[in-house]
mmCIF file of C-alpha atoms in Angstrom:
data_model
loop_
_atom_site.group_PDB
_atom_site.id
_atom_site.type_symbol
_atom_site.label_atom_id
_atom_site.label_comp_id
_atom_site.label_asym_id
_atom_site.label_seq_id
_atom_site.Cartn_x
_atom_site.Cartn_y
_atom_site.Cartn_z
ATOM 1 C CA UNK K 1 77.889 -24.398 140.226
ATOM 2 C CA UNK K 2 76.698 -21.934 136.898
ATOM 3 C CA UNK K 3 78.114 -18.558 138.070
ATOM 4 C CA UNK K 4 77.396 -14.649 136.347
ATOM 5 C CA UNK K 5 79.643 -12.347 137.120
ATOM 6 C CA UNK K 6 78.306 -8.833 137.857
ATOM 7 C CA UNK K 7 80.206 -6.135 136.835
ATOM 8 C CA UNK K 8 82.511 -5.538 133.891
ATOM 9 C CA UNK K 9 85.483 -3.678 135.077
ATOM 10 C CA UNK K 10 89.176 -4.337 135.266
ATOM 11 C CA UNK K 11 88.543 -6.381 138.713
ATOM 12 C CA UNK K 12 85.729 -8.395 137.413
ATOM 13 C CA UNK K 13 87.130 -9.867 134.120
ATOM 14 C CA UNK K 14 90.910 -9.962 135.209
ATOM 15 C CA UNK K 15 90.253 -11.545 138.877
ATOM 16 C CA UNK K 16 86.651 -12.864 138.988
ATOM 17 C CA UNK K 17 86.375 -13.857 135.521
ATOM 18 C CA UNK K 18 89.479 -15.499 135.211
ATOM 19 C CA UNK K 19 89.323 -17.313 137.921
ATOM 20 C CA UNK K 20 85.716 -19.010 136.988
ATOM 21 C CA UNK K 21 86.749 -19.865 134.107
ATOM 22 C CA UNK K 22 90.041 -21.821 134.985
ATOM 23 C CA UNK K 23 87.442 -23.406 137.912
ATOM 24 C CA UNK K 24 87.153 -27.151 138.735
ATOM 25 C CA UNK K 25 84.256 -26.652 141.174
ATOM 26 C CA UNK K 26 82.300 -23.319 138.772
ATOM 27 C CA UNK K 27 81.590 -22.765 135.287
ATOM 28 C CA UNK K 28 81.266 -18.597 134.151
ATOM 29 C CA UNK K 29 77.772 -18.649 132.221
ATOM 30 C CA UNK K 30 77.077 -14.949 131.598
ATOM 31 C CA UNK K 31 78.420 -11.077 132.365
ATOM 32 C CA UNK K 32 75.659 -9.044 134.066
ATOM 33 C CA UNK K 33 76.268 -4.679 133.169
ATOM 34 C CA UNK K 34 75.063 -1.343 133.460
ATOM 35 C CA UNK K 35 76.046 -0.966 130.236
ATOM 36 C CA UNK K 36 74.449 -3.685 127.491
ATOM 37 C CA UNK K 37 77.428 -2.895 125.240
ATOM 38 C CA UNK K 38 80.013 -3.484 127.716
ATOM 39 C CA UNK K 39 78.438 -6.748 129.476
ATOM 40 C CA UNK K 40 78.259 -8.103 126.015
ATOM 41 C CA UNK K 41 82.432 -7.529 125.179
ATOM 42 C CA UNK K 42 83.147 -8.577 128.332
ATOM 43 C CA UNK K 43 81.087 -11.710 127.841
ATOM 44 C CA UNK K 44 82.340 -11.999 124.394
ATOM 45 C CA UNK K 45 86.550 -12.315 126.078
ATOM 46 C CA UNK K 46 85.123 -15.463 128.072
ATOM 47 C CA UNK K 47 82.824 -17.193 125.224
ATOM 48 C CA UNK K 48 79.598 -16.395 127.444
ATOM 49 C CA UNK K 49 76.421 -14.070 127.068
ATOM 50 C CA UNK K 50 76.210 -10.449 128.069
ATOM 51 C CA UNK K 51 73.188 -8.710 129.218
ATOM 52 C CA UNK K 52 71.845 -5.611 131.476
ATOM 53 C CA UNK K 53 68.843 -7.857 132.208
ATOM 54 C CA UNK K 54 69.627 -9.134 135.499
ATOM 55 C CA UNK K 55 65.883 -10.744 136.601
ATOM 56 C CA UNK K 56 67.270 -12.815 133.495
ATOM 57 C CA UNK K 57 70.318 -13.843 133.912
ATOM 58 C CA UNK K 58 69.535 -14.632 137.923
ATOM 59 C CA UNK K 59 66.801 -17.377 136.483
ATOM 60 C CA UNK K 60 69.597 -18.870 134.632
ATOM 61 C CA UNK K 61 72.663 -19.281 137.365
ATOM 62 C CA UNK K 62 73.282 -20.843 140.802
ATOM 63 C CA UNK K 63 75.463 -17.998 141.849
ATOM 64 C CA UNK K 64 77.070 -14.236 141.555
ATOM 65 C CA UNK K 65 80.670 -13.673 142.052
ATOM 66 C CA UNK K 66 80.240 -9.320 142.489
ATOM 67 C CA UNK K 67 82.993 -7.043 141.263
ATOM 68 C CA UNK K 68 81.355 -3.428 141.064
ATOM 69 C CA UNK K 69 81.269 -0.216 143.723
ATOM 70 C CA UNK K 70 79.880 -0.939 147.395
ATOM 71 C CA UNK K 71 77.002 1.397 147.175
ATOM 72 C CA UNK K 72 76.028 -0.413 143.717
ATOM 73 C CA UNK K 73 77.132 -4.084 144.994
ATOM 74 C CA UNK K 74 74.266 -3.326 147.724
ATOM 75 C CA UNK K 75 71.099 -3.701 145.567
ATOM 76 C CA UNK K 76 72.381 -6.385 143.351
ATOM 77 C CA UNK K 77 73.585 -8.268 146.299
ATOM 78 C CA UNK K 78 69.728 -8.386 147.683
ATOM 79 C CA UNK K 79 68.463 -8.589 144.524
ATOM 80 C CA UNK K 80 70.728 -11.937 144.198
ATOM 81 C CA UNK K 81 69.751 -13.518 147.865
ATOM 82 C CA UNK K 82 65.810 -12.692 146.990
ATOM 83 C CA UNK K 83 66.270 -14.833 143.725
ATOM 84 C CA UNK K 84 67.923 -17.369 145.822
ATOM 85 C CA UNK K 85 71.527 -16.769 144.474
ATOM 86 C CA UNK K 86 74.488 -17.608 146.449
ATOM 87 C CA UNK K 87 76.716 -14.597 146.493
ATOM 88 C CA UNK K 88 80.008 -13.784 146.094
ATOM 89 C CA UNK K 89 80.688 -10.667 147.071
ATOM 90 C CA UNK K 90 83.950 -7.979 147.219
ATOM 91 C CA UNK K 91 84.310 -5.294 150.295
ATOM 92 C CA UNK K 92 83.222 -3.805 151.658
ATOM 93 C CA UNK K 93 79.779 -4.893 151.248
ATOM 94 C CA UNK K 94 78.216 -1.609 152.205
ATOM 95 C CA UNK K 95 79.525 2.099 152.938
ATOM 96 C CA UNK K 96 76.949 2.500 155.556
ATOM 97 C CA UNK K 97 76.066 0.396 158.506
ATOM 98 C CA UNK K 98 72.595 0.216 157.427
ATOM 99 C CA UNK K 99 73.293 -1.154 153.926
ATOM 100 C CA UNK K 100 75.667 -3.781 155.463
ATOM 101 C CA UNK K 101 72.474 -4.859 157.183
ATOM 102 C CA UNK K 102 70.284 -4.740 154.099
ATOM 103 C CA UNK K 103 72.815 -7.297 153.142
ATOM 104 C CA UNK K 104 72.626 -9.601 156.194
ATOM 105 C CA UNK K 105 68.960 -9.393 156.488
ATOM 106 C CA UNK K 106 68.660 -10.705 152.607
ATOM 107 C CA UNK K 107 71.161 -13.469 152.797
ATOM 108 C CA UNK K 108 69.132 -14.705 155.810
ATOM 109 C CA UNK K 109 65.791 -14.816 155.187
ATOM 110 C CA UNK K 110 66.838 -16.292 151.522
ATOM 111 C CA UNK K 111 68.981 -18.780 153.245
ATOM 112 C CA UNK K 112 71.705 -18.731 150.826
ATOM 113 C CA UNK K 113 75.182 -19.046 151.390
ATOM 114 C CA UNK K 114 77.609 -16.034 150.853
ATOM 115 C CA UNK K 115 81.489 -15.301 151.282
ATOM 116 C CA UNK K 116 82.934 -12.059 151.088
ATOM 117 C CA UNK K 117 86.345 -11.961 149.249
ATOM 118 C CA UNK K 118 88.747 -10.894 151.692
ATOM 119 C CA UNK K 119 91.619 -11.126 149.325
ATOM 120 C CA UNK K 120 93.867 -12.358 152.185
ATOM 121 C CA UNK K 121 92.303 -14.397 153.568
ATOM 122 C CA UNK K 122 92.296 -17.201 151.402
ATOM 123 C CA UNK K 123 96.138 -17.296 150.292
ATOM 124 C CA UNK K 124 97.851 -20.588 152.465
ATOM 125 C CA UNK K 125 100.235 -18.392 154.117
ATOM 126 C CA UNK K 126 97.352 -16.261 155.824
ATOM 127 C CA UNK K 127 96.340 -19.664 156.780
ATOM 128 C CA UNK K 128 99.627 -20.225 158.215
ATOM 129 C CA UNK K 129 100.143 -17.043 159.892
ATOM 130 C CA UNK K 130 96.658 -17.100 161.966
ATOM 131 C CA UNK K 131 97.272 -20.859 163.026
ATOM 132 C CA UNK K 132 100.726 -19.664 164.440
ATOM 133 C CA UNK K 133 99.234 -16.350 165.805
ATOM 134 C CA UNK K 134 96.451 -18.689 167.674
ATOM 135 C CA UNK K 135 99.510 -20.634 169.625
ATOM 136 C CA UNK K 136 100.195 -17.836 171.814
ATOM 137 C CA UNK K 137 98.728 -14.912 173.477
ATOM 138 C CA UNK K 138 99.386 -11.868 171.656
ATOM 139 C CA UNK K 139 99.802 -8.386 172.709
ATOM 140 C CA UNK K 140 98.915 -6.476 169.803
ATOM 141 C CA UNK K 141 100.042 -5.821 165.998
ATOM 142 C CA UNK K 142 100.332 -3.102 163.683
ATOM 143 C CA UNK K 143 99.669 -2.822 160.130
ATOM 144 C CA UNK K 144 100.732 -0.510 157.215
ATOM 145 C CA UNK K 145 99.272 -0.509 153.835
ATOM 146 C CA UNK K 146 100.711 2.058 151.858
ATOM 147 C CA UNK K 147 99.485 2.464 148.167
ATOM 148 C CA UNK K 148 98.877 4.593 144.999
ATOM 149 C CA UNK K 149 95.866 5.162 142.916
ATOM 150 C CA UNK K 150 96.795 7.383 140.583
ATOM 151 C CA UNK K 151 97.310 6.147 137.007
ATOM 152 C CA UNK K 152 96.476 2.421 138.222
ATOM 153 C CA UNK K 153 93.070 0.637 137.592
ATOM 154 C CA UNK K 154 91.739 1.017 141.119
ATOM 155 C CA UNK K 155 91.903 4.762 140.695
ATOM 156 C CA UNK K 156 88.408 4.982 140.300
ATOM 157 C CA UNK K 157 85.308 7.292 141.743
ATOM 158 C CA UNK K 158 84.232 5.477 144.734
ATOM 159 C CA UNK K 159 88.161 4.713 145.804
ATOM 160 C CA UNK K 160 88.392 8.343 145.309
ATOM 161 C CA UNK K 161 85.652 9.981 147.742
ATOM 162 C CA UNK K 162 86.138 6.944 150.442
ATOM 163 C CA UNK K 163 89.416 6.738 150.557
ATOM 164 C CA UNK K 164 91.960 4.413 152.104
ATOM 165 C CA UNK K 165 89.665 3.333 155.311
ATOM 166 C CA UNK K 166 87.098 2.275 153.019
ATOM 167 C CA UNK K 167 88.900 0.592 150.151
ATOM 168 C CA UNK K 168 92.168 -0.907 152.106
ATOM 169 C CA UNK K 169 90.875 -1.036 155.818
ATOM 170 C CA UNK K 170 88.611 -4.266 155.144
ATOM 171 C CA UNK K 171 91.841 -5.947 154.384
ATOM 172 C CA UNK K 172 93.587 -4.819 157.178
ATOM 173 C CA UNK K 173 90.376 -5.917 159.786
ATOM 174 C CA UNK K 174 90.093 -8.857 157.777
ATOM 175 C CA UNK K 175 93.947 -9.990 159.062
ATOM 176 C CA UNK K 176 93.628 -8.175 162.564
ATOM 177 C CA UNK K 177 90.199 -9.305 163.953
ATOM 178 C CA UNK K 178 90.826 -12.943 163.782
ATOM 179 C CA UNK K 179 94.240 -12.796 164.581
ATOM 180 C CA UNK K 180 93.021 -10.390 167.989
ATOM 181 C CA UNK K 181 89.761 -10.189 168.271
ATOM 182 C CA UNK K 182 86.394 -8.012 167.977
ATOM 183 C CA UNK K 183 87.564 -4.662 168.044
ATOM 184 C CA UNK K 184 85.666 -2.639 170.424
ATOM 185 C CA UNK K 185 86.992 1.087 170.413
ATOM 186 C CA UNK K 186 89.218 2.995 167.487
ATOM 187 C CA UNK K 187 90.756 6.355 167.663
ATOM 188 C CA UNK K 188 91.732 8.144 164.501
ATOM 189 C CA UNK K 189 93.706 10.673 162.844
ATOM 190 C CA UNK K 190 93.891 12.323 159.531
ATOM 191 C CA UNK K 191 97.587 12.426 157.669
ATOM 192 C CA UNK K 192 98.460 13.906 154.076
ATOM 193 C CA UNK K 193 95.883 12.935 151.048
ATOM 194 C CA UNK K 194 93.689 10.212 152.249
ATOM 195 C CA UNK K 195 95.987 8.564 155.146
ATOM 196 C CA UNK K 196 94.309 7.758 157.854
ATOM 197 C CA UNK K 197 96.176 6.243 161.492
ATOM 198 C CA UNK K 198 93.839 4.010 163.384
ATOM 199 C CA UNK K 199 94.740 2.875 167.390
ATOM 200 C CA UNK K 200 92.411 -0.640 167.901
ATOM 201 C CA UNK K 201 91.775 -1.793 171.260
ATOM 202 C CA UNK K 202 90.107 -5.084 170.915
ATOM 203 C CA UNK K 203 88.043 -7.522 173.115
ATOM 204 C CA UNK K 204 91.142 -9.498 174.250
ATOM 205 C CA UNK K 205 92.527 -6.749 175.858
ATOM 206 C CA UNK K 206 95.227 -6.278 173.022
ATOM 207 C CA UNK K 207 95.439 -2.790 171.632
ATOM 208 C CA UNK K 208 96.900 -2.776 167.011
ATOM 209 C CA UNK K 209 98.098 0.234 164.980
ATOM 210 C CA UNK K 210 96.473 0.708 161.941
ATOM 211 C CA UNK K 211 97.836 3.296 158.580
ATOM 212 C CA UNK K 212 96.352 3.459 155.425
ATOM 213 C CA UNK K 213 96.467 5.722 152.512
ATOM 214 C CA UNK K 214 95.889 5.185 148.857
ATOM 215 C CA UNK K 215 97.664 8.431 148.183
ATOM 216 C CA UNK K 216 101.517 7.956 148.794
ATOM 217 C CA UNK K 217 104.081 8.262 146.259
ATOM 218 C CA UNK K 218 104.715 5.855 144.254
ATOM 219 C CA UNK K 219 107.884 4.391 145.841
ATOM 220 C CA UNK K 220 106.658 4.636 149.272
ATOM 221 C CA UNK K 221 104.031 2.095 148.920
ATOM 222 C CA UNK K 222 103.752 -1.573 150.976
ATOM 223 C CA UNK K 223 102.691 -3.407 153.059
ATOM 224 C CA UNK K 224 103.509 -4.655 156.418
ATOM 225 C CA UNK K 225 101.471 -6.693 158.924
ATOM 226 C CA UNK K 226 102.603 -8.096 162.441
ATOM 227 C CA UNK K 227 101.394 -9.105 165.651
ATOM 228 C CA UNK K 228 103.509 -9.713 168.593
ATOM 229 C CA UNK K 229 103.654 -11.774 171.732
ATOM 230 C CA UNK K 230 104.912 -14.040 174.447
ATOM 231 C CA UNK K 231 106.432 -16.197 171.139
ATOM 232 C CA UNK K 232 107.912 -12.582 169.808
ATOM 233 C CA UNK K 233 106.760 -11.341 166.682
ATOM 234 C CA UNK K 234 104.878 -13.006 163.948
ATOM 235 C CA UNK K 235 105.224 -11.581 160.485
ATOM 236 C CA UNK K 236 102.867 -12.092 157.336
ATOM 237 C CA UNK K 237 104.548 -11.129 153.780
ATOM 238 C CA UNK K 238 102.055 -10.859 151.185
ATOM 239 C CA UNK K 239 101.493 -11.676 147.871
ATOM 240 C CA UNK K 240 100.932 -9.226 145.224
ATOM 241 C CA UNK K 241 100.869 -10.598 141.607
ATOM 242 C CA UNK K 242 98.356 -11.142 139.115
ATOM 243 C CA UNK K 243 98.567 -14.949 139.824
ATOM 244 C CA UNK K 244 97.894 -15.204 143.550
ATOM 245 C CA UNK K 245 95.188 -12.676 143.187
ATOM 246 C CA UNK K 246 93.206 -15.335 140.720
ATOM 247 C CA UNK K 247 94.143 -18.415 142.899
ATOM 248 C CA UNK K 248 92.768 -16.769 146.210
ATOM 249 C CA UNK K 249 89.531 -15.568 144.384
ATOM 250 C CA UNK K 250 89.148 -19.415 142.649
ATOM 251 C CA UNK K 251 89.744 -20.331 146.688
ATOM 252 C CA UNK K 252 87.024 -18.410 148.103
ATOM 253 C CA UNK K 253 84.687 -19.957 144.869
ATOM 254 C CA UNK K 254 85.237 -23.457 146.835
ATOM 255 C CA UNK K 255 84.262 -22.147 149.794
ATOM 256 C CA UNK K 256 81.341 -20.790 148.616
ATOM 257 C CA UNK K 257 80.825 -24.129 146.217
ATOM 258 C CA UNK K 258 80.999 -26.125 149.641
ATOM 259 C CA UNK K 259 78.646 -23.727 151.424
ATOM 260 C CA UNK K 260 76.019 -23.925 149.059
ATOM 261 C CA UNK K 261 76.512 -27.456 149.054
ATOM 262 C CA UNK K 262 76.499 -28.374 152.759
ATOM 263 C CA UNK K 263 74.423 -25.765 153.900
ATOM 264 C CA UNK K 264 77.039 -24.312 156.491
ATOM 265 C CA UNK K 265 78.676 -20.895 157.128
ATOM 266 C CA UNK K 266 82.132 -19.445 155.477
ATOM 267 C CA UNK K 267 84.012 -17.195 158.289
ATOM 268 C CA UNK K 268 83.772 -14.783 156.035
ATOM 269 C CA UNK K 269 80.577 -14.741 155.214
ATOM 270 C CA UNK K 270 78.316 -11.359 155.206
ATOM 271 C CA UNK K 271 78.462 -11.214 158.594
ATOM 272 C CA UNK K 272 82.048 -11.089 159.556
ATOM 273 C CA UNK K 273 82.027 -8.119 156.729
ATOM 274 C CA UNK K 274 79.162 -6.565 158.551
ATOM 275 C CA UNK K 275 81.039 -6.553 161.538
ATOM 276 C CA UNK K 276 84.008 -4.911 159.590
ATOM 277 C CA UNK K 277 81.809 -1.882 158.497
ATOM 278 C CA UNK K 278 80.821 -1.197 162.047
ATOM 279 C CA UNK K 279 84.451 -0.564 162.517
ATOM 280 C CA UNK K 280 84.994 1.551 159.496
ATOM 281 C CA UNK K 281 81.898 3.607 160.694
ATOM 282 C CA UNK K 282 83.160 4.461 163.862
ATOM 283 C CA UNK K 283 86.703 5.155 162.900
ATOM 284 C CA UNK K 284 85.113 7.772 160.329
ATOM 285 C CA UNK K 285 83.260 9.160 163.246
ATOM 286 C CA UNK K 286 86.516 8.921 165.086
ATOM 287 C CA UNK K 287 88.451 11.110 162.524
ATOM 288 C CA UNK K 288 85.766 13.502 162.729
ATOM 289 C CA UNK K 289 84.808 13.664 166.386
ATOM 290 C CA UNK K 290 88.637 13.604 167.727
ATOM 291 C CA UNK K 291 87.893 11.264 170.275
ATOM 292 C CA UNK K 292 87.985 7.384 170.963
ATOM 293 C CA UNK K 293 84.612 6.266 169.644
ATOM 294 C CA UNK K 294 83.155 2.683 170.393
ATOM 295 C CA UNK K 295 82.237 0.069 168.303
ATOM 296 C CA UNK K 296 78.925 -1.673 169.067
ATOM 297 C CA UNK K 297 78.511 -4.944 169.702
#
């Protein structure tokens, strides 16, 4: 499958980049930018084209892999579906509920396949941990992912006005909804910089703990995830370097590859990430309204 990548940033040549073009199942054809200049010298690390013509490049690929802000990723994203593009995408997919659903709407009536890169998700101990979790009925689980921007590469404008809920609470849904359930109510508070304490109560009945903030110091920072049950407590440690970032972006290019392929539907497709910025929408009502806000179906 001839993928572009779309974007030109730090994510999309280290992570999306590298992993198309170490690919058995993908070949990296061309950089799609804002910026001519910088599409072509990112194109130019990778031995491909370069362009800010992107009715061009889409006549010339099979798919996207996205790596660019959520309120820019939206228009290229239906842009990509209306070409017939299969998309790879990065979340959130939208900041909005109704840009989530420009999404869905596009992918549909294109019929195309799409996966949403969960980062997560598609390491073998995630696997692991959510076929364990499924033995058993669980209780609840808690989750803290503690972090930094400042001086890193993810300290950029977007990260900035959002926040933690927006750029670090898709990961935690993305390991708490399948593990528990839809969630169906969130209450919220506010702590120091952008922290932000969620309380979950989900469809099962089982109720999670949720903090996130991108503003800690720099020693502080983690993460932890749990859930607990009648088997005790089930504990995920995740992986953090350069490497296992690559081979769980090069996984979710299979399962895109063997969507496309067979015509079928990834878990974590646009839909499942729809259903993730429902969440994040109420929970920012939640912080501002002080109360327990629901989550619609």
């Amino acid at each position: 499958m001839r993928f572009a990548v779309l974007g030109t940033g730090f994510w999309a040549t280290g992570v999306h980049a590298t992993s198309l073009a170490g690919a058995d199942d993908a070949e990296l054809v061309a950089f799609w930018g804002r910026d001519a200049a910088k599409a072509a010298a990112a194109g130019a690390e990778f031995d491909v084209p370069g362009t800010d013509d992107l009715d061009a490049l889409l006549a010339d690929v099979d798919a996207v892999s996205v790596a660019v802000p959520p309120d820019v990723q939206v228009g290229l994203a239906v842009r990509a579906a209306a070409a017939g593009r299969h998309l790879l995408l990065e979340k959130p997919i939208g900041l909005t509920v109704a840009d989530a659903d420009r999404v869905v709407d596009a992918v549909r009536a294109a019929g195309v396949a799409s996966v949403v890169f969960f980062t997560d998700r598609f390491r073998p101990a995630t696997a692991t941990w959510l076929e364990q979790a499924a033995r058993a009925p669980l209780a609840g689980g808690a989750i803290s992912w503690l972090g930094s921007l400042a001086g890193s590469p993810f300290d950029t404008p977007w990260r900035r006005e959002h926040g933690a809920l927006w750029d670090v609470g898709p990961h935690a849904l993305g390991l708490l909804v399948p593990a528990l359930g839809p969630v169906v109510s969130v209450q919220a508070g506010a702590g120091r910089g952008d922290t932000v304490h969620l309380v979950l109560r989900h469809a099962s009945g089982a109720s999670s703990t949720v903090t996130l903030s991108s503003t800690v110091a720099p020693m502080a920072g983690g993460v932890e995830v749990t859930v607990h049950g009648d088997a005790g407590r089930l504990v995920l440690l995740p992986e953090r370097d350069d490497a296992a970032v690559v081979e769980a972006h090069r996984a979710a290019v299979t399962e895109l590859t063997q969507a496309a392929l067979t015509g079928g539907t990834s878990a974590l497709d646009v839909a499942f990430a729809r259903d993730v910025v429902v969440v994040l929408a109420a929970a920012s009502r939640a912080l501002a309204s002080g109360c327990r806000e629901p989550v619609p179906a």
